[in-house]
PDB file of C-alpha atoms and ligand atoms in Angstrom:
ATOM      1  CA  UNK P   1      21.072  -4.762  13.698  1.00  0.00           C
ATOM      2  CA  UNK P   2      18.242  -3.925  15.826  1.00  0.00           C
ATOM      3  CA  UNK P   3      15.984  -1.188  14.216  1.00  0.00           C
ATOM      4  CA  UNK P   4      12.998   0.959  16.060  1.00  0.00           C
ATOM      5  CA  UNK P   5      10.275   2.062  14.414  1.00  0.00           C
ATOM      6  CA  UNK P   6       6.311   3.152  14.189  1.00  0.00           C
ATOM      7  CA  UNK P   7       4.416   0.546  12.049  1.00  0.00           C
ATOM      8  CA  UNK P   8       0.769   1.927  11.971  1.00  0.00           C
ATOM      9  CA  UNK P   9       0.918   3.626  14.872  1.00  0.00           C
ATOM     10  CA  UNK P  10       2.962   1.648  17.045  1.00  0.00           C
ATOM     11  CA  UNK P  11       6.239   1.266  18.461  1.00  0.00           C
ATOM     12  CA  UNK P  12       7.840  -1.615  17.080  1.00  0.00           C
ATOM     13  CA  UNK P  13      11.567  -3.208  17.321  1.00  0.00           C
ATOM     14  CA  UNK P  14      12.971  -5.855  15.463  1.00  0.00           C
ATOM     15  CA  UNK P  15      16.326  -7.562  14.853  1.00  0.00           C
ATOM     16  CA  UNK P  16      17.053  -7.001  10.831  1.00  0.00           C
ATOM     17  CA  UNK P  17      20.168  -8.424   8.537  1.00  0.00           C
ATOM     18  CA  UNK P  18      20.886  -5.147   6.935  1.00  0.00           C
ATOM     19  CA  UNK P  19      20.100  -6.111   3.346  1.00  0.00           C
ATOM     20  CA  UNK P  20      16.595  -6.904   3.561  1.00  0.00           C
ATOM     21  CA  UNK P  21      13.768  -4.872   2.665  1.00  0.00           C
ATOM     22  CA  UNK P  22      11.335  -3.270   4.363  1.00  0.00           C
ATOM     23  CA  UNK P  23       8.943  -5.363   3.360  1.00  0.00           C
ATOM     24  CA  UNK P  24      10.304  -8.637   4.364  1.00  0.00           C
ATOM     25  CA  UNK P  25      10.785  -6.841   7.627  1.00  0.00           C
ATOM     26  CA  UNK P  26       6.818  -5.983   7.861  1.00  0.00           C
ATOM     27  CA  UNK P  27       5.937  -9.549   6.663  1.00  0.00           C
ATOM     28  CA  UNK P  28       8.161 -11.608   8.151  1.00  0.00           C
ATOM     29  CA  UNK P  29       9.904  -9.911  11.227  1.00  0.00           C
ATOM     30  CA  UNK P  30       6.512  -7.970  12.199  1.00  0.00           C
ATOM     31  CA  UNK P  31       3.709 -10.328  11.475  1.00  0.00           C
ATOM     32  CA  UNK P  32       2.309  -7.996   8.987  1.00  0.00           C
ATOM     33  CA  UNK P  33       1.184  -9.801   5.364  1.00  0.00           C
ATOM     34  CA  UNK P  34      -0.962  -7.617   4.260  1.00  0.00           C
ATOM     35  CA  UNK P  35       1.828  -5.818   1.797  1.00  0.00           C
ATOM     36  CA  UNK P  36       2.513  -8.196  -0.504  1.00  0.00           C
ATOM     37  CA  UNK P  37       5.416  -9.463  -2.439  1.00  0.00           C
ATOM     38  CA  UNK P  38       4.512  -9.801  -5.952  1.00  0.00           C
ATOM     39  CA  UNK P  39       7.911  -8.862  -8.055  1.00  0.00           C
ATOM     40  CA  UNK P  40      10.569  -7.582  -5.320  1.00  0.00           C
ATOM     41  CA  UNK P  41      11.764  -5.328  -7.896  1.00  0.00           C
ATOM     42  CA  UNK P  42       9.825  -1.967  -7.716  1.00  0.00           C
ATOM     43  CA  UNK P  43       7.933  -2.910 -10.570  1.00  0.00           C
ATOM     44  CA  UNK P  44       4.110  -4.176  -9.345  1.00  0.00           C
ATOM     45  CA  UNK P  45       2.977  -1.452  -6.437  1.00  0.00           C
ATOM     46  CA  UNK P  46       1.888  -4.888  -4.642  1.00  0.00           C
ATOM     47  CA  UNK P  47       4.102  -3.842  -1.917  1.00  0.00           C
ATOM     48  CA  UNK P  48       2.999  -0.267  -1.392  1.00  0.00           C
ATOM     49  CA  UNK P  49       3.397   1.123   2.157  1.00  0.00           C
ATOM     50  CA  UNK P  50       3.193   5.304   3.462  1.00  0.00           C
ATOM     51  CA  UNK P  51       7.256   5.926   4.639  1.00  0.00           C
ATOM     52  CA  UNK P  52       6.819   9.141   6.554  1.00  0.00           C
ATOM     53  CA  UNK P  53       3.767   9.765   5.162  1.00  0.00           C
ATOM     54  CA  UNK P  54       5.100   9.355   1.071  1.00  0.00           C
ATOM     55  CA  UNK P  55       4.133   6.358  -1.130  1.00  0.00           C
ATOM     56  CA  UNK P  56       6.959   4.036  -1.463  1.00  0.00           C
ATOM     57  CA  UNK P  57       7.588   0.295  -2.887  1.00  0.00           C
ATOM     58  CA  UNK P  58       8.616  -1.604   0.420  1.00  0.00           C
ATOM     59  CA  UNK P  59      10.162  -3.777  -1.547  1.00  0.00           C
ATOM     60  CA  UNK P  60      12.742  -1.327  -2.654  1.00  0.00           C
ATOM     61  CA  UNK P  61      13.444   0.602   0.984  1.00  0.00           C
ATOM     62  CA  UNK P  62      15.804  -1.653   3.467  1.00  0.00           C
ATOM     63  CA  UNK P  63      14.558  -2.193   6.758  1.00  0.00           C
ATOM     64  CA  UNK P  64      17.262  -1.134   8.033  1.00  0.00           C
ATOM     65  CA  UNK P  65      16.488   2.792   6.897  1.00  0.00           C
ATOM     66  CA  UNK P  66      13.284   2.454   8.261  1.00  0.00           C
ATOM     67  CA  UNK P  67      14.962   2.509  11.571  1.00  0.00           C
ATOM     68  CA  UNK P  68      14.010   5.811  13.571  1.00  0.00           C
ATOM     69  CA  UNK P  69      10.662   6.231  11.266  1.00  0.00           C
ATOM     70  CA  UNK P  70       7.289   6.009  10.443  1.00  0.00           C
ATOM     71  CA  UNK P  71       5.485   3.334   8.390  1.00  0.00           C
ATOM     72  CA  UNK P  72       1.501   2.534   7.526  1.00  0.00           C
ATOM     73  CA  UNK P  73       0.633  -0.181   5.923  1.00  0.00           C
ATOM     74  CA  UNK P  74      -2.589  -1.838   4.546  1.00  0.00           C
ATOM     75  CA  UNK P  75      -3.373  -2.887   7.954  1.00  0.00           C
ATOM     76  CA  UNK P  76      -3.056   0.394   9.148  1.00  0.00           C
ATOM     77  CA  UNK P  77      -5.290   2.060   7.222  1.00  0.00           C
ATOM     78  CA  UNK P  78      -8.975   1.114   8.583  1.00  0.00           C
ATOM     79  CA  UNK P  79     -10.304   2.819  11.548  1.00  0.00           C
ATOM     80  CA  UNK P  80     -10.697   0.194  14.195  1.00  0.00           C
ATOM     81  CA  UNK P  81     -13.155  -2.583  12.816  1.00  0.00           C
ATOM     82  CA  UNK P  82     -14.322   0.065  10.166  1.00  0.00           C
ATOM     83  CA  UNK P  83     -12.648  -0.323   6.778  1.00  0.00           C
ATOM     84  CA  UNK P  84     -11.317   2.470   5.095  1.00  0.00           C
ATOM     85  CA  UNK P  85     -13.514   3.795   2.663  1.00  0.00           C
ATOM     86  CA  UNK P  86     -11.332   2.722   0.288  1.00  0.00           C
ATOM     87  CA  UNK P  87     -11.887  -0.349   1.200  1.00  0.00           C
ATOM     88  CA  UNK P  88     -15.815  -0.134   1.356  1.00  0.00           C
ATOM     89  CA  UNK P  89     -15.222   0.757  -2.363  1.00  0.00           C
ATOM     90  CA  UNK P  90     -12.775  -1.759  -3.305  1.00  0.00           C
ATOM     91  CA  UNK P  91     -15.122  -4.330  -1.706  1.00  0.00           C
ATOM     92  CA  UNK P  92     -18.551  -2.624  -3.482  1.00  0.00           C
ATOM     93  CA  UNK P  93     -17.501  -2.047  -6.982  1.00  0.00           C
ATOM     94  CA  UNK P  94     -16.028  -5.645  -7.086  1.00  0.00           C
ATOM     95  CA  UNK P  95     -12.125  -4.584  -7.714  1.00  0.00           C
ATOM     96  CA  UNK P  96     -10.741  -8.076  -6.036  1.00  0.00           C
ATOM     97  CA  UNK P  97     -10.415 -11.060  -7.436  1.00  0.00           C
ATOM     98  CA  UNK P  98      -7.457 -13.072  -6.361  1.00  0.00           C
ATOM     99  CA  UNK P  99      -6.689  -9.980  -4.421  1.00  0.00           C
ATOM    100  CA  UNK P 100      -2.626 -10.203  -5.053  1.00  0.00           C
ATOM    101  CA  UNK P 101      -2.837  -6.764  -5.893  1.00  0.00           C
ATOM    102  CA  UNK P 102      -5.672  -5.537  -3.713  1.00  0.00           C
ATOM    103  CA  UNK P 103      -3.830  -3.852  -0.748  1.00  0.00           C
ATOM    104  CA  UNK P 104      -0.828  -1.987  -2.816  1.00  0.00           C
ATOM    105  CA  UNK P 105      -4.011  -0.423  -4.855  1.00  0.00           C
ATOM    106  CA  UNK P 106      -6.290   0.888  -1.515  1.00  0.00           C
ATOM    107  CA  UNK P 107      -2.763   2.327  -0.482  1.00  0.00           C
ATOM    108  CA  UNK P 108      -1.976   3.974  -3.595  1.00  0.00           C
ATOM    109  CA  UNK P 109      -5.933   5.199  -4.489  1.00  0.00           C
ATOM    110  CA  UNK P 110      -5.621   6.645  -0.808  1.00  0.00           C
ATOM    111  CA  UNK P 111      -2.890   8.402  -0.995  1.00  0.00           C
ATOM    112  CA  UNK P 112      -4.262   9.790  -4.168  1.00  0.00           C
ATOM    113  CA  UNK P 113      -7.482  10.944  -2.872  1.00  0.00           C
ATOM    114  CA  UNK P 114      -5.812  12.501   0.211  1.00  0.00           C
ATOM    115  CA  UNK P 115      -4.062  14.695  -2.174  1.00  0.00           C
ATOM    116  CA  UNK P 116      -6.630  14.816  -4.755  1.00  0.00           C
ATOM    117  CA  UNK P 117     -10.432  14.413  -3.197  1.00  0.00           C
ATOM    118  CA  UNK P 118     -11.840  14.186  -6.726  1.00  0.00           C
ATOM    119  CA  UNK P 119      -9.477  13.311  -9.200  1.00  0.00           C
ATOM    120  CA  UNK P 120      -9.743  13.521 -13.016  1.00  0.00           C
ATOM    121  CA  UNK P 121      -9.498  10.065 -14.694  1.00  0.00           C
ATOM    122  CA  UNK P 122      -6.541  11.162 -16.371  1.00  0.00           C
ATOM    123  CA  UNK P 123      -5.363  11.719 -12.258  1.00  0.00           C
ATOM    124  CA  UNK P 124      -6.386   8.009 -11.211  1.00  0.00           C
ATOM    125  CA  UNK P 125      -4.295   6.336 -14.313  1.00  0.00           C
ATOM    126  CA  UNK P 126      -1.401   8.433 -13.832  1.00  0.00           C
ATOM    127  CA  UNK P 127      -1.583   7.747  -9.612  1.00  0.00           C
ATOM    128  CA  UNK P 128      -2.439   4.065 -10.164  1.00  0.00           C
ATOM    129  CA  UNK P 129       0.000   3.112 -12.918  1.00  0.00           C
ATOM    130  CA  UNK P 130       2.849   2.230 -10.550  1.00  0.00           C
ATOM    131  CA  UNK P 131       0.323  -0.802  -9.533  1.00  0.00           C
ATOM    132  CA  UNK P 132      -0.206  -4.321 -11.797  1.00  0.00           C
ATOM    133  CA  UNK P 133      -3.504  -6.390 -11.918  1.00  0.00           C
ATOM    134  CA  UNK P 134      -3.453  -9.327 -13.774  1.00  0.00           C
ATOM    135  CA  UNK P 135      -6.857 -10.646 -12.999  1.00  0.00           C
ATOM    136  CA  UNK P 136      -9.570  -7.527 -13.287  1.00  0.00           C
ATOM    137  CA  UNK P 137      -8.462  -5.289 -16.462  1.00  0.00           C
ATOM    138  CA  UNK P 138      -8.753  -3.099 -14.541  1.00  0.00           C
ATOM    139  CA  UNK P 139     -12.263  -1.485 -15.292  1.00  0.00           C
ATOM    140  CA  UNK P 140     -13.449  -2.501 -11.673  1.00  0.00           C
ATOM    141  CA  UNK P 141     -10.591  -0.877  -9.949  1.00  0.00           C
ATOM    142  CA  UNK P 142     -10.771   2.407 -11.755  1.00  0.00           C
ATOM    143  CA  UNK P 143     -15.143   2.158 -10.604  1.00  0.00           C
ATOM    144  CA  UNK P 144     -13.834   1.410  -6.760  1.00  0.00           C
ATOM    145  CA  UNK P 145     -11.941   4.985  -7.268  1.00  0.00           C
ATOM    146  CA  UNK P 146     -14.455   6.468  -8.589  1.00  0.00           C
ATOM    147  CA  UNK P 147     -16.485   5.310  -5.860  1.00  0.00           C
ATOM    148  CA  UNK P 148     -14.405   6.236  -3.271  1.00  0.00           C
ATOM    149  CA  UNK P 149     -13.575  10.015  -4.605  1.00  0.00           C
ATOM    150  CA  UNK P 150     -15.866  12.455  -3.631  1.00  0.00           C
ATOM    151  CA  UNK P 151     -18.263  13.645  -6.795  1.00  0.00           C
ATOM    152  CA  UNK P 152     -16.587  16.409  -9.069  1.00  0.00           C
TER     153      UNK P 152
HETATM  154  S1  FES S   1       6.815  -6.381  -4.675  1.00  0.00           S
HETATM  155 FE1  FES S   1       7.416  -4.319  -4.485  1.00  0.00          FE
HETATM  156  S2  FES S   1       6.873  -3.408  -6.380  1.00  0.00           S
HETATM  157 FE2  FES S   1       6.435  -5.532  -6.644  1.00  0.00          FE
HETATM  158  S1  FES S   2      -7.034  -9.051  -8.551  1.00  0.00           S
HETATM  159 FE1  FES S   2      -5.511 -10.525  -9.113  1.00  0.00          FE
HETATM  160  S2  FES S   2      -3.768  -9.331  -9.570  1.00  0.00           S
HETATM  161 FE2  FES S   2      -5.327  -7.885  -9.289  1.00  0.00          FE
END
């Protein structure tokens, strides 16, 4: 089936089987890696995209409901050449190492800080536990938030 939707900001199309996921259809149908595929089974956060605006596994939506809406990704998320600042704090406080993980974490500590500008570190566990890093223990991660919030 042929599906329609926004990715980032844009009108895309492309030509889906109907049982794979949204994120296949972002990687592989719309030249979009940056949403990564870690576990396919709703468990890592590696794959976290906005669907209409709410924080959602890609792995775990079909592409084929994503026809007729709207979708931001990683990508989407910096402001022209400018990183999100989520980014600039990701990058700063030394969060990445093989980076697996990286994007699903800016897109779930923004979508925190949208709703929460300076959230309680009881917040930032609870908002980050859907997402699994094997490499930093996660120390650096929880500084990048920290970084990135704005001061209580
Ligand atoms: S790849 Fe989607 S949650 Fe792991
Ligand atoms: S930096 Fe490697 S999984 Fe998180």
């Amino acid at each position: 089936m042929r599906i329609a939707l926004t990715v980032n900001g844009e009108p895309r199309e492309a030509d889906v089987w109907e049982g794979e996921s949204l994120l296949y259809v972002l990687r592989e149908r719309l030249g979009l890696p940056g949403s990564k595929n870690a576990c396919e089974q709703g468990e890592c956060g590696s794959c976290s995209v906005f669907f209409d605006g709410t924080l959602v596994c890609a792995c775990l939506v079909l592409g084929a409901q994503a026809d007729g809406h709207e979708v931001v990704t990683v990508e989407g998320l910096a402001d022209g050449d400018g990183l999100h600042r989520v980014q600039e704090a990701f990058v700063e406080a030394g969060a990445v190492q093989c980076g697996f993980c990286t994007p699903g974490l800016v897109v779930a500590t923004a979508d925190l800080l949208r709703r929460r500008a300076s959230p309680t570190d009881d917040e930032i566990r609870e908002a980050l536990s859907g997402n699994l890093c094997r490499c930093t223990g996660y120390q650096k991660i929880f500084d990048a938030v920290r970084l990135a919030a704005e001061p209580a």
